[in-house]
Amino acid sequence: MRGGGGGMMDDGGVEHAQIPNSFGHELRACLRCRLVKTYDQFRENGCENCPFLDMDKDRDNVVSCTTANFTGPVLPLSEFIAQILACRIISLMDPNRSWAARWLRIGRFIPGCYTLAVSEELPEEYQGMCQDNNVQYFPPKRP
């Protein structure tokens, strides 16, 4: 699909998230699901996993619900795996079958690009929105 737009299924559901159209400093990660896109992509289309955060309707929500500070894992890993994961972003094609998706607790999200970890918490008012929408939120683990 051109422009990295999210694909649509016949029933109107999203088949996959937008792919970042740039890999520079404008990348941001959703604080709830860790989906990675550019600021402009979040502003224009929101987060495909978290539509209730209304990022596509309010620029302030994009700033509050995403971060440019995302990192790799904090857990001790073998040097080989640490080098692979040093890129900080993984692409999930089939989250339901991916061991990495299960390990990162993103197996129920749609295919797309995800960061391995975020260091900031979703602000409390947005955590409340998750609760109001019966959506689980897992705050980042502290080292």
Short mmCIF file of N, CA and C in Angstrom, two decimals:
data_model
loop_
_atom_site.label_atom_id
_atom_site.label_comp_id
_atom_site.label_asym_id
_atom_site.label_seq_id
_atom_site.Cartn_x
_atom_site.Cartn_y
_atom_site.Cartn_z
N MET A 1 0.84 -1.18 0.00
CA MET A 1 0.00 0.00 0.00
C MET A 1 0.88 1.23 0.00
N ARG A 2 0.60 2.20 -0.83
CA ARG A 2 1.39 3.42 -0.95
C ARG A 2 1.21 4.31 0.27
N GLY A 3 2.29 5.02 0.60
CA GLY A 3 2.21 6.00 1.68
C GLY A 3 2.21 5.39 3.07
N GLY A 4 2.32 4.06 3.17
CA GLY A 4 2.37 3.43 4.48
C GLY A 4 1.05 3.46 5.22
N GLY A 5 -0.06 3.65 4.50
CA GLY A 5 -1.36 3.70 5.15
C GLY A 5 -1.75 2.35 5.69
N GLY A 6 -2.55 2.34 6.73
CA GLY A 6 -3.04 1.09 7.28
C GLY A 6 -4.01 0.45 6.31
N GLY A 7 -3.90 -0.85 6.10
CA GLY A 7 -4.79 -1.56 5.18
C GLY A 7 -6.14 -1.80 5.82
N MET A 8 -7.18 -1.79 5.02
CA MET A 8 -8.53 -2.01 5.53
C MET A 8 -9.03 -3.39 5.09
N MET A 9 -9.72 -4.08 5.97
CA MET A 9 -10.34 -5.35 5.64
C MET A 9 -11.73 -5.07 5.10
N ASP A 10 -12.36 -6.09 4.50
CA ASP A 10 -13.69 -5.93 3.92
C ASP A 10 -14.74 -5.50 4.94
N ASP A 11 -14.58 -5.92 6.20
CA ASP A 11 -15.57 -5.55 7.22
C ASP A 11 -15.29 -4.19 7.85
N GLY A 12 -14.30 -3.45 7.30
CA GLY A 12 -13.99 -2.12 7.80
C GLY A 12 -12.92 -2.09 8.87
N GLY A 13 -12.50 -3.27 9.36
CA GLY A 13 -11.45 -3.33 10.36
C GLY A 13 -10.08 -3.06 9.75
N VAL A 14 -9.15 -2.67 10.59
CA VAL A 14 -7.81 -2.39 10.11
C VAL A 14 -7.03 -3.69 10.02
N GLU A 15 -6.40 -3.92 8.89
CA GLU A 15 -5.63 -5.14 8.66
C GLU A 15 -4.22 -5.01 9.23
N HIS A 16 -3.62 -3.82 9.11
CA HIS A 16 -2.30 -3.57 9.65
C HIS A 16 -2.15 -2.08 9.92
N ALA A 17 -1.21 -1.75 10.79
CA ALA A 17 -0.96 -0.35 11.13
C ALA A 17 -0.13 0.31 10.03
N GLN A 18 -0.17 1.62 10.02
CA GLN A 18 0.69 2.35 9.10
C GLN A 18 2.15 2.03 9.41
N ILE A 19 2.94 1.92 8.36
CA ILE A 19 4.38 1.73 8.51
C ILE A 19 5.00 3.13 8.57
N PRO A 20 5.95 3.37 9.48
CA PRO A 20 6.57 4.71 9.52
C PRO A 20 7.12 5.08 8.14
N ASN A 21 6.85 6.31 7.72
CA ASN A 21 7.32 6.75 6.41
C ASN A 21 8.63 7.52 6.53
N SER A 22 9.20 7.55 7.72
CA SER A 22 10.49 8.18 7.97
C SER A 22 11.07 7.52 9.21
N PHE A 23 12.38 7.40 9.26
CA PHE A 23 12.99 6.77 10.42
C PHE A 23 13.97 7.71 11.12
N GLY A 24 13.63 8.99 11.15
CA GLY A 24 14.47 9.98 11.80
C GLY A 24 13.96 10.32 13.18
N HIS A 25 14.22 11.55 13.59
CA HIS A 25 13.85 12.01 14.94
C HIS A 25 12.35 12.22 15.11
N GLU A 26 11.58 12.17 14.02
CA GLU A 26 10.14 12.39 14.14
C GLU A 26 9.38 11.13 14.55
N LEU A 27 10.07 10.01 14.76
CA LEU A 27 9.39 8.79 15.21
C LEU A 27 8.91 8.94 16.65
N ARG A 28 7.72 8.40 16.89
CA ARG A 28 7.15 8.40 18.23
C ARG A 28 6.53 7.03 18.47
N ALA A 29 6.38 6.67 19.73
CA ALA A 29 5.77 5.40 20.11
C ALA A 29 4.57 5.68 21.01
N CYS A 30 3.49 4.97 20.77
CA CYS A 30 2.31 5.07 21.63
C CYS A 30 2.68 4.56 23.02
N LEU A 31 2.32 5.31 24.05
CA LEU A 31 2.66 4.93 25.42
C LEU A 31 1.84 3.75 25.92
N ARG A 32 0.73 3.44 25.27
CA ARG A 32 -0.05 2.28 25.69
C ARG A 32 0.39 1.02 24.97
N CYS A 33 0.43 1.04 23.64
CA CYS A 33 0.68 -0.20 22.89
C CYS A 33 2.07 -0.28 22.28
N ARG A 34 2.83 0.82 22.28
CA ARG A 34 4.19 0.90 21.75
C ARG A 34 4.27 0.86 20.23
N LEU A 35 3.16 1.10 19.54
CA LEU A 35 3.18 1.20 18.08
C LEU A 35 4.04 2.39 17.69
N VAL A 36 4.88 2.23 16.68
CA VAL A 36 5.79 3.29 16.24
C VAL A 36 5.34 3.84 14.89
N LYS A 37 5.18 5.15 14.85
CA LYS A 37 4.86 5.89 13.62
C LYS A 37 5.46 7.28 13.77
N THR A 38 5.35 8.09 12.75
CA THR A 38 5.82 9.47 12.88
C THR A 38 4.75 10.30 13.59
N TYR A 39 5.17 11.44 14.09
CA TYR A 39 4.23 12.36 14.74
C TYR A 39 3.08 12.68 13.79
N ASP A 40 3.40 13.00 12.54
CA ASP A 40 2.35 13.35 11.57
C ASP A 40 1.39 12.20 11.33
N GLN A 41 1.89 10.97 11.30
CA GLN A 41 1.00 9.82 11.10
C GLN A 41 0.05 9.64 12.28
N PHE A 42 0.55 9.82 13.50
CA PHE A 42 -0.34 9.75 14.67
C PHE A 42 -1.36 10.89 14.61
N ARG A 43 -0.93 12.09 14.24
CA ARG A 43 -1.83 13.25 14.19
C ARG A 43 -2.92 13.06 13.14
N GLU A 44 -2.55 12.50 12.00
CA GLU A 44 -3.52 12.35 10.91
C GLU A 44 -4.43 11.14 11.09
N ASN A 45 -3.90 10.03 11.63
CA ASN A 45 -4.67 8.78 11.66
C ASN A 45 -4.82 8.16 13.04
N GLY A 46 -4.21 8.74 14.06
CA GLY A 46 -4.30 8.18 15.40
C GLY A 46 -3.54 6.88 15.53
N CYS A 47 -3.81 6.16 16.59
CA CYS A 47 -3.19 4.86 16.84
C CYS A 47 -4.22 3.78 16.52
N GLU A 48 -3.84 2.87 15.64
CA GLU A 48 -4.78 1.82 15.22
C GLU A 48 -5.17 0.89 16.36
N ASN A 49 -4.32 0.73 17.36
CA ASN A 49 -4.65 -0.12 18.51
C ASN A 49 -5.42 0.62 19.60
N CYS A 50 -5.32 1.94 19.61
CA CYS A 50 -5.88 2.74 20.70
C CYS A 50 -6.74 3.89 20.17
N PRO A 51 -7.78 3.60 19.38
CA PRO A 51 -8.57 4.69 18.79
C PRO A 51 -9.26 5.56 19.83
N PHE A 52 -9.54 5.02 21.01
CA PHE A 52 -10.22 5.77 22.07
C PHE A 52 -9.37 6.91 22.62
N LEU A 53 -8.06 6.92 22.32
CA LEU A 53 -7.19 8.02 22.77
C LEU A 53 -7.35 9.26 21.88
N ASP A 54 -8.07 9.14 20.79
CA ASP A 54 -8.42 10.27 19.91
C ASP A 54 -7.23 11.11 19.48
N MET A 55 -6.13 10.46 19.17
CA MET A 55 -4.95 11.21 18.72
C MET A 55 -5.18 11.90 17.39
N ASP A 56 -6.04 11.33 16.56
CA ASP A 56 -6.32 11.93 15.25
C ASP A 56 -7.25 13.14 15.36
N LYS A 57 -7.83 13.36 16.53
CA LYS A 57 -8.75 14.48 16.71
C LYS A 57 -8.13 15.63 17.51
N ASP A 58 -7.02 15.37 18.21
CA ASP A 58 -6.45 16.38 19.09
C ASP A 58 -4.93 16.25 19.14
N ARG A 59 -4.23 17.27 18.68
CA ARG A 59 -2.76 17.24 18.67
C ARG A 59 -2.18 17.07 20.07
N ASP A 60 -2.84 17.66 21.07
CA ASP A 60 -2.35 17.52 22.44
C ASP A 60 -2.34 16.06 22.87
N ASN A 61 -3.31 15.28 22.39
CA ASN A 61 -3.35 13.86 22.72
C ASN A 61 -2.15 13.12 22.12
N VAL A 62 -1.71 13.54 20.92
CA VAL A 62 -0.52 12.92 20.32
C VAL A 62 0.69 13.18 21.21
N VAL A 63 0.84 14.41 21.66
CA VAL A 63 1.98 14.76 22.51
C VAL A 63 1.89 14.02 23.85
N SER A 64 0.70 13.93 24.42
CA SER A 64 0.52 13.31 25.74
C SER A 64 0.61 11.78 25.70
N CYS A 65 0.18 11.18 24.60
CA CYS A 65 0.05 9.71 24.54
C CYS A 65 1.17 9.03 23.77
N THR A 66 2.13 9.79 23.26
CA THR A 66 3.26 9.19 22.55
C THR A 66 4.56 9.76 23.10
N THR A 67 5.65 9.10 22.78
CA THR A 67 6.96 9.56 23.21
C THR A 67 7.98 9.34 22.11
N ALA A 68 8.95 10.21 22.07
CA ALA A 68 10.08 10.03 21.15
C ALA A 68 11.20 9.26 21.85
N ASN A 69 11.04 9.02 23.15
CA ASN A 69 12.06 8.33 23.94
C ASN A 69 11.67 6.88 24.14
N PHE A 70 12.08 6.04 23.22
CA PHE A 70 11.84 4.62 23.40
C PHE A 70 13.16 3.90 23.25
N THR A 71 13.24 2.75 23.95
CA THR A 71 14.52 2.06 24.06
C THR A 71 14.35 0.58 23.82
N GLY A 72 15.46 -0.10 23.92
CA GLY A 72 15.45 -1.55 23.87
C GLY A 72 15.14 -2.10 25.25
N PRO A 73 15.24 -3.41 25.42
CA PRO A 73 14.88 -4.03 26.69
C PRO A 73 15.85 -3.70 27.81
N VAL A 74 15.34 -3.71 29.01
CA VAL A 74 16.15 -3.46 30.19
C VAL A 74 16.65 -4.79 30.77
N LEU A 75 16.02 -5.88 30.38
CA LEU A 75 16.36 -7.19 30.93
C LEU A 75 17.74 -7.65 30.47
N PRO A 76 18.44 -8.44 31.29
CA PRO A 76 19.73 -8.97 30.84
C PRO A 76 19.51 -10.00 29.73
N LEU A 77 20.18 -9.81 28.62
CA LEU A 77 20.04 -10.70 27.47
C LEU A 77 21.41 -11.16 27.01
N SER A 78 21.43 -12.22 26.24
CA SER A 78 22.70 -12.63 25.66
C SER A 78 23.18 -11.53 24.72
N GLU A 79 24.48 -11.46 24.51
CA GLU A 79 25.04 -10.41 23.66
C GLU A 79 24.46 -10.47 22.25
N PHE A 80 24.27 -11.67 21.71
CA PHE A 80 23.73 -11.83 20.36
C PHE A 80 22.32 -11.25 20.27
N ILE A 81 21.46 -11.64 21.19
CA ILE A 81 20.09 -11.14 21.18
C ILE A 81 20.07 -9.64 21.43
N ALA A 82 20.93 -9.17 22.33
CA ALA A 82 20.99 -7.73 22.60
C ALA A 82 21.37 -6.95 21.35
N GLN A 83 22.28 -7.48 20.54
CA GLN A 83 22.66 -6.81 19.30
C GLN A 83 21.50 -6.77 18.32
N ILE A 84 20.77 -7.87 18.23
CA ILE A 84 19.61 -7.91 17.33
C ILE A 84 18.57 -6.89 17.77
N LEU A 85 18.34 -6.80 19.07
CA LEU A 85 17.30 -5.94 19.59
C LEU A 85 17.75 -4.49 19.76
N ALA A 86 19.02 -4.21 19.52
CA ALA A 86 19.53 -2.85 19.68
C ALA A 86 18.86 -1.86 18.74
N CYS A 87 18.24 -2.37 17.69
CA CYS A 87 17.55 -1.48 16.75
C CYS A 87 16.35 -0.80 17.41
N ARG A 88 15.81 -1.37 18.48
CA ARG A 88 14.73 -0.80 19.27
C ARG A 88 13.35 -0.90 18.63
N ILE A 89 13.27 -1.31 17.39
CA ILE A 89 11.98 -1.44 16.71
C ILE A 89 11.91 -2.82 16.09
N ILE A 90 10.76 -3.47 16.24
CA ILE A 90 10.54 -4.73 15.54
C ILE A 90 9.29 -4.59 14.69
N SER A 91 9.25 -5.32 13.61
CA SER A 91 8.07 -5.37 12.75
C SER A 91 7.36 -6.68 13.00
N LEU A 92 6.09 -6.61 13.32
CA LEU A 92 5.30 -7.81 13.56
C LEU A 92 4.37 -8.03 12.38
N MET A 93 4.53 -9.15 11.73
CA MET A 93 3.67 -9.49 10.60
C MET A 93 2.48 -10.34 11.06
N ASP A 94 2.72 -11.24 12.02
CA ASP A 94 1.68 -12.13 12.51
C ASP A 94 1.78 -12.19 14.04
N PRO A 95 1.28 -11.15 14.72
CA PRO A 95 1.43 -11.07 16.18
C PRO A 95 0.89 -12.28 16.93
N ASN A 96 -0.15 -12.93 16.41
CA ASN A 96 -0.74 -14.08 17.10
C ASN A 96 0.22 -15.26 17.19
N ARG A 97 1.15 -15.36 16.26
CA ARG A 97 2.06 -16.51 16.22
C ARG A 97 3.49 -16.16 16.61
N SER A 98 3.75 -14.93 16.97
CA SER A 98 5.11 -14.47 17.24
C SER A 98 5.49 -14.64 18.70
N TRP A 99 6.61 -15.33 18.96
CA TRP A 99 7.08 -15.45 20.34
C TRP A 99 7.48 -14.08 20.87
N ALA A 100 8.05 -13.25 20.00
CA ALA A 100 8.46 -11.90 20.43
C ALA A 100 7.24 -11.09 20.85
N ALA A 101 6.14 -11.22 20.12
CA ALA A 101 4.92 -10.49 20.46
C ALA A 101 4.37 -10.96 21.81
N ARG A 102 4.41 -12.25 22.05
CA ARG A 102 3.95 -12.77 23.35
C ARG A 102 4.87 -12.27 24.47
N TRP A 103 6.17 -12.29 24.23
CA TRP A 103 7.15 -11.85 25.22
C TRP A 103 6.96 -10.38 25.55
N LEU A 104 6.64 -9.58 24.53
CA LEU A 104 6.46 -8.14 24.72
C LEU A 104 5.02 -7.76 25.08
N ARG A 105 4.13 -8.75 25.19
CA ARG A 105 2.71 -8.53 25.49
C ARG A 105 2.01 -7.68 24.43
N ILE A 106 2.36 -7.90 23.17
CA ILE A 106 1.70 -7.17 22.08
C ILE A 106 1.09 -8.13 21.07
N GLY A 107 0.87 -9.37 21.47
CA GLY A 107 0.33 -10.39 20.58
C GLY A 107 -1.09 -10.14 20.13
N ARG A 108 -1.83 -9.30 20.83
CA ARG A 108 -3.22 -9.03 20.44
C ARG A 108 -3.36 -7.76 19.60
N PHE A 109 -2.25 -7.10 19.34
CA PHE A 109 -2.29 -5.88 18.53
C PHE A 109 -2.18 -6.23 17.06
N ILE A 110 -2.49 -5.25 16.22
CA ILE A 110 -2.46 -5.49 14.79
C ILE A 110 -1.02 -5.47 14.27
N PRO A 111 -0.76 -6.10 13.13
CA PRO A 111 0.59 -6.07 12.57
C PRO A 111 1.07 -4.64 12.36
N GLY A 112 2.35 -4.41 12.63
CA GLY A 112 2.93 -3.08 12.47
C GLY A 112 4.32 -3.04 13.06
N CYS A 113 4.86 -1.84 13.23
CA CYS A 113 6.18 -1.63 13.81
C CYS A 113 6.01 -1.21 15.27
N TYR A 114 6.73 -1.87 16.15
CA TYR A 114 6.62 -1.62 17.58
C TYR A 114 7.99 -1.42 18.20
N THR A 115 8.04 -0.61 19.25
CA THR A 115 9.27 -0.49 20.02
C THR A 115 9.26 -1.57 21.09
N LEU A 116 10.43 -1.88 21.58
CA LEU A 116 10.54 -2.92 22.59
C LEU A 116 10.12 -2.43 23.96
N ALA A 117 10.32 -1.14 24.23
CA ALA A 117 9.97 -0.59 25.54
C ALA A 117 9.84 0.92 25.45
N VAL A 118 8.98 1.45 26.30
CA VAL A 118 8.91 2.90 26.50
C VAL A 118 9.27 3.15 27.96
N SER A 119 9.81 4.32 28.25
CA SER A 119 10.23 4.60 29.62
C SER A 119 9.26 5.50 30.37
N GLU A 120 8.31 6.07 29.67
CA GLU A 120 7.35 6.98 30.30
C GLU A 120 6.01 6.27 30.50
N GLU A 121 5.28 6.72 31.51
CA GLU A 121 3.93 6.20 31.74
C GLU A 121 2.91 7.03 30.99
N LEU A 122 1.83 6.39 30.61
CA LEU A 122 0.69 7.09 30.05
C LEU A 122 0.12 7.98 31.15
N PRO A 123 -0.15 9.26 30.89
CA PRO A 123 -0.71 10.14 31.93
C PRO A 123 -1.99 9.55 32.54
N GLU A 124 -2.24 9.88 33.80
CA GLU A 124 -3.36 9.29 34.54
C GLU A 124 -4.71 9.45 33.86
N GLU A 125 -4.98 10.63 33.28
CA GLU A 125 -6.29 10.81 32.65
C GLU A 125 -6.48 9.84 31.48
N TYR A 126 -5.40 9.51 30.78
CA TYR A 126 -5.49 8.57 29.66
C TYR A 126 -5.53 7.13 30.16
N GLN A 127 -4.90 6.87 31.32
CA GLN A 127 -5.04 5.56 31.94
C GLN A 127 -6.51 5.33 32.30
N GLY A 128 -7.16 6.41 32.76
CA GLY A 128 -8.59 6.33 33.05
C GLY A 128 -9.41 6.04 31.80
N MET A 129 -9.00 6.61 30.66
CA MET A 129 -9.69 6.33 29.40
C MET A 129 -9.55 4.86 29.03
N CYS A 130 -8.38 4.29 29.30
CA CYS A 130 -8.18 2.85 29.04
C CYS A 130 -9.16 2.05 29.90
N GLN A 131 -9.23 2.40 31.17
CA GLN A 131 -10.12 1.70 32.09
C GLN A 131 -11.58 1.85 31.66
N ASP A 132 -11.97 3.06 31.26
CA ASP A 132 -13.34 3.31 30.81
C ASP A 132 -13.70 2.49 29.57
N ASN A 133 -12.70 2.15 28.76
CA ASN A 133 -12.91 1.39 27.54
C ASN A 133 -12.57 -0.09 27.71
N ASN A 134 -12.40 -0.53 28.97
CA ASN A 134 -12.06 -1.92 29.28
C ASN A 134 -10.84 -2.41 28.52
N VAL A 135 -9.83 -1.55 28.45
CA VAL A 135 -8.59 -1.86 27.75
C VAL A 135 -7.47 -1.90 28.79
N GLN A 136 -6.70 -2.98 28.80
CA GLN A 136 -5.61 -3.09 29.76
C GLN A 136 -4.48 -2.13 29.42
N TYR A 137 -3.88 -1.59 30.46
CA TYR A 137 -2.69 -0.76 30.31
C TYR A 137 -1.63 -1.30 31.25
N PHE A 138 -0.45 -1.60 30.71
CA PHE A 138 0.67 -2.07 31.51
C PHE A 138 1.72 -0.98 31.56
N PRO A 139 1.92 -0.34 32.72
CA PRO A 139 2.96 0.69 32.81
C PRO A 139 4.34 0.08 32.57
N PRO A 140 5.30 0.90 32.14
CA PRO A 140 6.64 0.36 31.90
C PRO A 140 7.26 -0.16 33.19
N LYS A 141 8.04 -1.22 33.04
CA LYS A 141 8.73 -1.79 34.19
C LYS A 141 9.91 -0.91 34.55
N ARG A 142 10.11 -0.73 35.81
CA ARG A 142 11.24 0.07 36.31
C ARG A 142 12.41 -0.86 36.59
N PRO A 143 13.62 -0.45 36.18
CA PRO A 143 14.79 -1.32 36.43
C PRO A 143 15.13 -1.42 37.89
#
